Amino acid sequence: MTKRILIALTSHAELGRTGRSTGFYVSEAAHPWEVFTAAGYEVHLVSVAGGKAPQDGLDVDDPAQRRFLAETDVHNTLSPAQVDPSRYEAILFAGGHGTMWDFPENPALAGLARAIYEDGGVVAAVCHGPAALVGLTLSTGAALVAGKKVAAFTDAEEAAVKLTDVVPFSLAARLVEEGAEHVPGPDFAAQVIRDGRLVTGQNPASARGVAEQVLAALAA
């Protein structure tokens, strides 16, 4: 029986008003993809708008990123409307600064995550990917993150990359407003939090660990 995991990507390509481009951070999709496929999962890509997903942070010296771009079609991702969530055991929201504009309070993405989670699946997010958890409510109306521990890109890390005044909000603060307990680790070091069937990671260094914890949650 085919096992499937969905990786969700941003479609937003403009870094605020800086004139710089952004998108999904390639390693934050590639490293989980490598972990999932090695474990025998079929991985599909979905993006907010479907079609070509804008990229950021590509490291051409990373073989996992090269394989990911060679073996997946980031130029022809699924749109949320094309996805049947009942076919997936987990959804992982990859980061990249673009997510800060089109992931929060996105009804289509939230609908996919809600369906997977309420069917016993896992919801995961890494770095800025937890922006998808902002406004994500369950069928009860409660925020998915309410009462749960989470990791996400921190205010200190945002300041370190000099984008505090560029992003539309503080991700950590918004998650706390949703009822989450934000658990930061050292800047740019791996920090992965698994709280039941919710798995979150703080930054690019956390991407592989998030995927490993997704598999552990599924096994449990």
PDB file of C-alpha atoms in Angstrom:
ATOM      1  CA  MET A   1       0.000   0.000   0.000  1.00  0.00           C
ATOM      2  CA  THR A   2       1.467   3.348  -1.067  1.00  0.00           C
ATOM      3  CA  LYS A   3       2.386   5.710   1.739  1.00  0.00           C
ATOM      4  CA  ARG A   4       2.338   9.417   0.897  1.00  0.00           C
ATOM      5  CA  ILE A   5       3.492  12.678   2.457  1.00  0.00           C
ATOM      6  CA  LEU A   6       2.739  16.153   1.176  1.00  0.00           C
ATOM      7  CA  ILE A   7       5.280  18.997   1.248  1.00  0.00           C
ATOM      8  CA  ALA A   8       3.733  22.465   0.981  1.00  0.00           C
ATOM      9  CA  LEU A   9       5.631  25.389  -0.569  1.00  0.00           C
ATOM     10  CA  THR A  10       5.085  29.122  -0.778  1.00  0.00           C
ATOM     11  CA  SER A  11       4.164  30.806  -4.052  1.00  0.00           C
ATOM     12  CA  HIS A  12       5.255  34.262  -2.847  1.00  0.00           C
ATOM     13  CA  ALA A  13       8.390  35.541  -4.615  1.00  0.00           C
ATOM     14  CA  GLU A  14       8.856  39.133  -3.389  1.00  0.00           C
ATOM     15  CA  LEU A  15      10.685  39.964  -0.158  1.00  0.00           C
ATOM     16  CA  GLY A  16       8.480  42.803   0.991  1.00  0.00           C
ATOM     17  CA  ARG A  17       9.499  46.091  -0.599  1.00  0.00           C
ATOM     18  CA  THR A  18      13.212  45.314  -0.704  1.00  0.00           C
ATOM     19  CA  GLY A  19      13.257  44.531  -4.419  1.00  0.00           C
ATOM     20  CA  ARG A  20      14.781  41.174  -3.535  1.00  0.00           C
ATOM     21  CA  SER A  21      13.326  37.816  -4.456  1.00  0.00           C
ATOM     22  CA  THR A  22      12.314  35.077  -2.055  1.00  0.00           C
ATOM     23  CA  GLY A  23      10.413  31.802  -2.115  1.00  0.00           C
ATOM     24  CA  PHE A  24      10.706  28.430  -0.413  1.00  0.00           C
ATOM     25  CA  TYR A  25      14.076  27.629   1.149  1.00  0.00           C
ATOM     26  CA  VAL A  26      15.255  24.694  -0.916  1.00  0.00           C
ATOM     27  CA  SER A  27      16.991  22.726   1.842  1.00  0.00           C
ATOM     28  CA  GLU A  28      13.852  22.845   3.986  1.00  0.00           C
ATOM     29  CA  ALA A  29      12.014  20.853   1.334  1.00  0.00           C
ATOM     30  CA  ALA A  30      14.944  18.811   0.031  1.00  0.00           C
ATOM     31  CA  HIS A  31      16.189  17.401   3.319  1.00  0.00           C
ATOM     32  CA  PRO A  32      12.747  16.202   4.463  1.00  0.00           C
ATOM     33  CA  TRP A  33      12.090  14.856   0.968  1.00  0.00           C
ATOM     34  CA  GLU A  34      15.292  12.816   1.225  1.00  0.00           C
ATOM     35  CA  VAL A  35      14.313  11.432   4.644  1.00  0.00           C
ATOM     36  CA  PHE A  36      10.766  10.590   3.558  1.00  0.00           C
ATOM     37  CA  THR A  37      11.695   8.941   0.270  1.00  0.00           C
ATOM     38  CA  ALA A  38      14.434   6.899   1.958  1.00  0.00           C
ATOM     39  CA  ALA A  39      11.749   5.601   4.327  1.00  0.00           C
ATOM     40  CA  GLY A  40       9.617   4.451   1.402  1.00  0.00           C
ATOM     41  CA  TYR A  41       7.160   7.337   1.189  1.00  0.00           C
ATOM     42  CA  GLU A  42       5.899   8.847  -2.037  1.00  0.00           C
ATOM     43  CA  VAL A  43       6.233  12.629  -1.700  1.00  0.00           C
ATOM     44  CA  HIS A  44       4.129  15.155  -3.577  1.00  0.00           C
ATOM     45  CA  LEU A  45       4.581  18.926  -3.726  1.00  0.00           C
ATOM     46  CA  VAL A  46       1.766  21.442  -3.328  1.00  0.00           C
ATOM     47  CA  SER A  47       2.067  25.223  -3.397  1.00  0.00           C
ATOM     48  CA  VAL A  48      -0.323  28.029  -2.614  1.00  0.00           C
ATOM     49  CA  ALA A  49      -0.954  28.895  -6.269  1.00  0.00           C
ATOM     50  CA  GLY A  50       0.181  25.645  -7.870  1.00  0.00           C
ATOM     51  CA  GLY A  51       2.586  25.573 -10.789  1.00  0.00           C
ATOM     52  CA  LYS A  52       6.106  26.959 -10.436  1.00  0.00           C
ATOM     53  CA  ALA A  53       7.232  27.469  -6.836  1.00  0.00           C
ATOM     54  CA  PRO A  54       9.839  30.239  -6.381  1.00  0.00           C
ATOM     55  CA  GLN A  55      13.116  29.127  -4.786  1.00  0.00           C
ATOM     56  CA  ASP A  56      15.481  30.716  -2.308  1.00  0.00           C
ATOM     57  CA  GLY A  57      18.678  29.696  -0.569  1.00  0.00           C
ATOM     58  CA  LEU A  58      19.783  27.030  -3.031  1.00  0.00           C
ATOM     59  CA  ASP A  59      23.130  25.436  -2.178  1.00  0.00           C
ATOM     60  CA  VAL A  60      24.331  23.718  -5.352  1.00  0.00           C
ATOM     61  CA  ASP A  61      27.040  21.947  -3.348  1.00  0.00           C
ATOM     62  CA  ASP A  62      24.412  20.048  -1.354  1.00  0.00           C
ATOM     63  CA  PRO A  63      23.718  16.719  -3.108  1.00  0.00           C
ATOM     64  CA  ALA A  64      20.305  16.398  -1.427  1.00  0.00           C
ATOM     65  CA  GLN A  65      19.200  19.703  -2.909  1.00  0.00           C
ATOM     66  CA  ARG A  66      20.501  18.748  -6.342  1.00  0.00           C
ATOM     67  CA  ARG A  67      18.654  15.422  -6.234  1.00  0.00           C
ATOM     68  CA  PHE A  68      15.465  17.064  -5.001  1.00  0.00           C
ATOM     69  CA  LEU A  69      15.424  19.538  -7.878  1.00  0.00           C
ATOM     70  CA  ALA A  70      16.313  16.830 -10.382  1.00  0.00           C
ATOM     71  CA  GLU A  71      13.749  14.275  -9.228  1.00  0.00           C
ATOM     72  CA  THR A  72      10.783  16.495  -8.325  1.00  0.00           C
ATOM     73  CA  ASP A  73       8.972  19.049 -10.428  1.00  0.00           C
ATOM     74  CA  VAL A  74       9.029  22.341  -8.535  1.00  0.00           C
ATOM     75  CA  HIS A  75       7.906  24.022 -11.761  1.00  0.00           C
ATOM     76  CA  ASN A  76       4.629  22.110 -11.787  1.00  0.00           C
ATOM     77  CA  THR A  77       3.458  21.733  -8.202  1.00  0.00           C
ATOM     78  CA  LEU A  78      -0.096  20.809  -7.336  1.00  0.00           C
ATOM     79  CA  SER A  79      -2.559  23.455  -6.237  1.00  0.00           C
ATOM     80  CA  PRO A  80      -4.463  22.785  -2.993  1.00  0.00           C
ATOM     81  CA  ALA A  81      -7.651  22.179  -4.985  1.00  0.00           C
ATOM     82  CA  GLN A  82      -5.926  19.287  -6.779  1.00  0.00           C
ATOM     83  CA  VAL A  83      -5.006  17.510  -3.537  1.00  0.00           C
ATOM     84  CA  ASP A  84      -7.118  14.828  -1.852  1.00  0.00           C
ATOM     85  CA  PRO A  85      -5.919  15.020   1.768  1.00  0.00           C
ATOM     86  CA  SER A  86      -7.232  11.538   2.549  1.00  0.00           C
ATOM     87  CA  ARG A  87      -4.365  10.126   0.451  1.00  0.00           C
ATOM     88  CA  TYR A  88      -1.664  11.564   2.752  1.00  0.00           C
ATOM     89  CA  GLU A  89      -0.368  10.578   6.150  1.00  0.00           C
ATOM     90  CA  ALA A  90       1.375  13.869   6.830  1.00  0.00           C
ATOM     91  CA  ILE A  91       1.867  17.388   5.536  1.00  0.00           C
ATOM     92  CA  LEU A  92       5.064  19.363   6.029  1.00  0.00           C
ATOM     93  CA  PHE A  93       5.162  23.112   5.479  1.00  0.00           C
ATOM     94  CA  ALA A  94       8.622  24.062   4.224  1.00  0.00           C
ATOM     95  CA  GLY A  95       9.908  27.493   5.129  1.00  0.00           C
ATOM     96  CA  GLY A  96      11.435  30.378   3.287  1.00  0.00           C
ATOM     97  CA  HIS A  97      10.499  34.003   3.866  1.00  0.00           C
ATOM     98  CA  GLY A  98       7.819  33.878   1.178  1.00  0.00           C
ATOM     99  CA  THR A  99       5.648  31.835   3.527  1.00  0.00           C
ATOM    100  CA  MET A 100       5.211  34.852   5.794  1.00  0.00           C
ATOM    101  CA  TRP A 101       2.983  36.438   3.147  1.00  0.00           C
ATOM    102  CA  ASP A 102       0.893  33.597   1.755  1.00  0.00           C
ATOM    103  CA  PHE A 103       0.786  30.822   4.403  1.00  0.00           C
ATOM    104  CA  PRO A 104      -0.997  32.549   7.330  1.00  0.00           C
ATOM    105  CA  GLU A 105      -4.762  32.201   7.504  1.00  0.00           C
ATOM    106  CA  ASN A 106      -4.787  30.493   4.118  1.00  0.00           C
ATOM    107  CA  PRO A 107      -8.063  28.546   3.977  1.00  0.00           C
ATOM    108  CA  ALA A 108      -6.914  26.129   1.288  1.00  0.00           C
ATOM    109  CA  LEU A 109      -3.724  25.107   3.071  1.00  0.00           C
ATOM    110  CA  ALA A 110      -5.481  25.065   6.432  1.00  0.00           C
ATOM    111  CA  GLY A 111      -8.130  22.778   5.001  1.00  0.00           C
ATOM    112  CA  LEU A 112      -5.528  20.263   3.874  1.00  0.00           C
ATOM    113  CA  ALA A 113      -3.729  20.297   7.218  1.00  0.00           C
ATOM    114  CA  ARG A 114      -6.963  20.085   9.207  1.00  0.00           C
ATOM    115  CA  ALA A 115      -8.184  17.092   7.215  1.00  0.00           C
ATOM    116  CA  ILE A 116      -4.885  15.231   7.542  1.00  0.00           C
ATOM    117  CA  TYR A 117      -4.582  15.983  11.262  1.00  0.00           C
ATOM    118  CA  GLU A 118      -8.159  15.055  12.099  1.00  0.00           C
ATOM    119  CA  ASP A 119      -7.730  11.803  10.185  1.00  0.00           C
ATOM    120  CA  GLY A 120      -4.902  10.870  12.550  1.00  0.00           C
ATOM    121  CA  GLY A 121      -2.061  12.224  10.433  1.00  0.00           C
ATOM    122  CA  VAL A 122       0.861  14.493  11.252  1.00  0.00           C
ATOM    123  CA  VAL A 123       1.215  18.218  10.633  1.00  0.00           C
ATOM    124  CA  ALA A 124       4.783  19.542  10.498  1.00  0.00           C
ATOM    125  CA  ALA A 125       6.496  22.820   9.693  1.00  0.00           C
ATOM    126  CA  VAL A 126      10.036  24.168   9.682  1.00  0.00           C
ATOM    127  CA  CYS A 127      11.608  27.638  10.026  1.00  0.00           C
ATOM    128  CA  HIS A 128       9.050  30.116   8.583  1.00  0.00           C
ATOM    129  CA  GLY A 129       6.788  27.224   7.577  1.00  0.00           C
ATOM    130  CA  PRO A 130       4.925  27.480  10.908  1.00  0.00           C
ATOM    131  CA  ALA A 131       3.352  30.614   9.419  1.00  0.00           C
ATOM    132  CA  ALA A 132       0.857  28.086   8.014  1.00  0.00           C
ATOM    133  CA  LEU A 133      -0.221  27.356  11.592  1.00  0.00           C
ATOM    134  CA  VAL A 134      -1.374  30.960  12.058  1.00  0.00           C
ATOM    135  CA  GLY A 135      -5.142  30.886  11.746  1.00  0.00           C
ATOM    136  CA  LEU A 136      -5.232  27.103  11.319  1.00  0.00           C
ATOM    137  CA  THR A 137      -8.208  25.878  13.322  1.00  0.00           C
ATOM    138  CA  LEU A 138      -9.667  22.435  13.880  1.00  0.00           C
ATOM    139  CA  SER A 139     -13.307  21.547  13.267  1.00  0.00           C
ATOM    140  CA  THR A 140     -14.004  22.507  16.890  1.00  0.00           C
ATOM    141  CA  GLY A 141     -12.860  26.053  16.141  1.00  0.00           C
ATOM    142  CA  ALA A 142      -9.788  25.705  18.375  1.00  0.00           C
ATOM    143  CA  ALA A 143      -6.386  26.674  17.022  1.00  0.00           C
ATOM    144  CA  LEU A 144      -4.339  23.613  16.160  1.00  0.00           C
ATOM    145  CA  VAL A 145      -1.363  24.998  18.105  1.00  0.00           C
ATOM    146  CA  ALA A 146      -3.343  25.943  21.221  1.00  0.00           C
ATOM    147  CA  GLY A 147      -1.715  24.391  24.266  1.00  0.00           C
ATOM    148  CA  LYS A 148       1.116  22.882  22.236  1.00  0.00           C
ATOM    149  CA  LYS A 149       4.853  23.490  22.282  1.00  0.00           C
ATOM    150  CA  VAL A 150       6.279  24.708  18.992  1.00  0.00           C
ATOM    151  CA  ALA A 151       9.543  25.788  17.398  1.00  0.00           C
ATOM    152  CA  ALA A 152       9.805  28.427  14.675  1.00  0.00           C
ATOM    153  CA  PHE A 153      12.241  31.009  13.331  1.00  0.00           C
ATOM    154  CA  THR A 154      12.949  33.301  16.262  1.00  0.00           C
ATOM    155  CA  ASP A 155      12.947  37.064  16.598  1.00  0.00           C
ATOM    156  CA  ALA A 156      16.681  36.895  17.329  1.00  0.00           C
ATOM    157  CA  GLU A 157      17.320  34.990  14.105  1.00  0.00           C
ATOM    158  CA  GLU A 158      15.145  37.439  12.153  1.00  0.00           C
ATOM    159  CA  ALA A 159      17.200  40.294  13.570  1.00  0.00           C
ATOM    160  CA  ALA A 160      20.420  38.479  12.684  1.00  0.00           C
ATOM    161  CA  VAL A 161      19.395  38.283   9.017  1.00  0.00           C
ATOM    162  CA  LYS A 162      18.256  41.931   9.198  1.00  0.00           C
ATOM    163  CA  LEU A 163      14.667  41.253   8.154  1.00  0.00           C
ATOM    164  CA  THR A 164      12.768  42.195  11.297  1.00  0.00           C
ATOM    165  CA  ASP A 165      11.335  45.287   9.622  1.00  0.00           C
ATOM    166  CA  VAL A 166      10.674  43.479   6.334  1.00  0.00           C
ATOM    167  CA  VAL A 167       8.532  40.533   7.416  1.00  0.00           C
ATOM    168  CA  PRO A 168       4.883  41.406   8.080  1.00  0.00           C
ATOM    169  CA  PHE A 169       4.880  40.127  11.688  1.00  0.00           C
ATOM    170  CA  SER A 170       6.855  38.271  14.343  1.00  0.00           C
ATOM    171  CA  LEU A 171       6.219  34.586  13.722  1.00  0.00           C
ATOM    172  CA  ALA A 172       7.002  33.537  17.273  1.00  0.00           C
ATOM    173  CA  ALA A 173       4.702  36.188  18.717  1.00  0.00           C
ATOM    174  CA  ARG A 174       1.813  35.230  16.464  1.00  0.00           C
ATOM    175  CA  LEU A 175       2.108  31.569  17.417  1.00  0.00           C
ATOM    176  CA  VAL A 176       1.996  32.559  21.083  1.00  0.00           C
ATOM    177  CA  GLU A 177      -1.110  34.628  20.366  1.00  0.00           C
ATOM    178  CA  GLU A 178      -2.668  31.459  18.935  1.00  0.00           C
ATOM    179  CA  GLY A 179      -2.100  29.742  22.275  1.00  0.00           C
ATOM    180  CA  ALA A 180       1.178  27.957  21.530  1.00  0.00           C
ATOM    181  CA  GLU A 181       4.218  27.804  23.782  1.00  0.00           C
ATOM    182  CA  HIS A 182       7.169  28.879  21.664  1.00  0.00           C
ATOM    183  CA  VAL A 183      10.341  27.024  22.660  1.00  0.00           C
ATOM    184  CA  PRO A 184      13.423  28.691  21.139  1.00  0.00           C
ATOM    185  CA  GLY A 185      16.824  27.095  20.843  1.00  0.00           C
ATOM    186  CA  PRO A 186      20.200  28.720  20.125  1.00  0.00           C
ATOM    187  CA  ASP A 187      20.326  30.868  16.985  1.00  0.00           C
ATOM    188  CA  PHE A 188      20.647  28.804  13.791  1.00  0.00           C
ATOM    189  CA  ALA A 189      21.169  25.526  15.673  1.00  0.00           C
ATOM    190  CA  ALA A 190      18.847  22.587  15.176  1.00  0.00           C
ATOM    191  CA  GLN A 191      15.759  22.767  17.388  1.00  0.00           C
ATOM    192  CA  VAL A 192      12.916  20.304  16.809  1.00  0.00           C
ATOM    193  CA  ILE A 193       9.782  20.063  18.936  1.00  0.00           C
ATOM    194  CA  ARG A 194       7.359  17.182  18.672  1.00  0.00           C
ATOM    195  CA  ASP A 195       4.099  17.617  20.573  1.00  0.00           C
ATOM    196  CA  GLY A 196       1.858  14.692  19.744  1.00  0.00           C
ATOM    197  CA  ARG A 197       1.149  14.782  16.007  1.00  0.00           C
ATOM    198  CA  LEU A 198       2.491  18.321  15.584  1.00  0.00           C
ATOM    199  CA  VAL A 199       6.180  18.590  14.683  1.00  0.00           C
ATOM    200  CA  THR A 200       7.962  21.919  14.263  1.00  0.00           C
ATOM    201  CA  GLY A 201      11.527  23.062  13.675  1.00  0.00           C
ATOM    202  CA  GLN A 202      13.230  26.407  14.197  1.00  0.00           C
ATOM    203  CA  ASN A 203      15.441  26.935  11.153  1.00  0.00           C
ATOM    204  CA  PRO A 204      17.083  25.260   8.146  1.00  0.00           C
ATOM    205  CA  ALA A 205      19.334  23.209  10.414  1.00  0.00           C
ATOM    206  CA  SER A 206      16.187  21.626  11.849  1.00  0.00           C
ATOM    207  CA  ALA A 207      14.677  20.371   8.585  1.00  0.00           C
ATOM    208  CA  ARG A 208      16.096  16.867   8.616  1.00  0.00           C
ATOM    209  CA  GLY A 209      15.255  16.398  12.292  1.00  0.00           C
ATOM    210  CA  VAL A 210      11.682  17.531  11.677  1.00  0.00           C
ATOM    211  CA  ALA A 211      11.292  14.883   8.981  1.00  0.00           C
ATOM    212  CA  GLU A 212      12.735  12.212  11.266  1.00  0.00           C
ATOM    213  CA  GLN A 213      10.274  13.179  13.994  1.00  0.00           C
ATOM    214  CA  VAL A 214       7.402  13.089  11.490  1.00  0.00           C
ATOM    215  CA  LEU A 215       8.299   9.469  10.799  1.00  0.00           C
ATOM    216  CA  ALA A 216       8.530   8.757  14.529  1.00  0.00           C
ATOM    217  CA  ALA A 217       5.094  10.291  15.086  1.00  0.00           C
ATOM    218  CA  LEU A 218       3.643   8.222  12.259  1.00  0.00           C
ATOM    219  CA  ALA A 219       5.194   5.065  13.683  1.00  0.00           C
ATOM    220  CA  ALA A 220       3.678   5.853  17.078  1.00  0.00           C
TER     221      ALA A 220
END
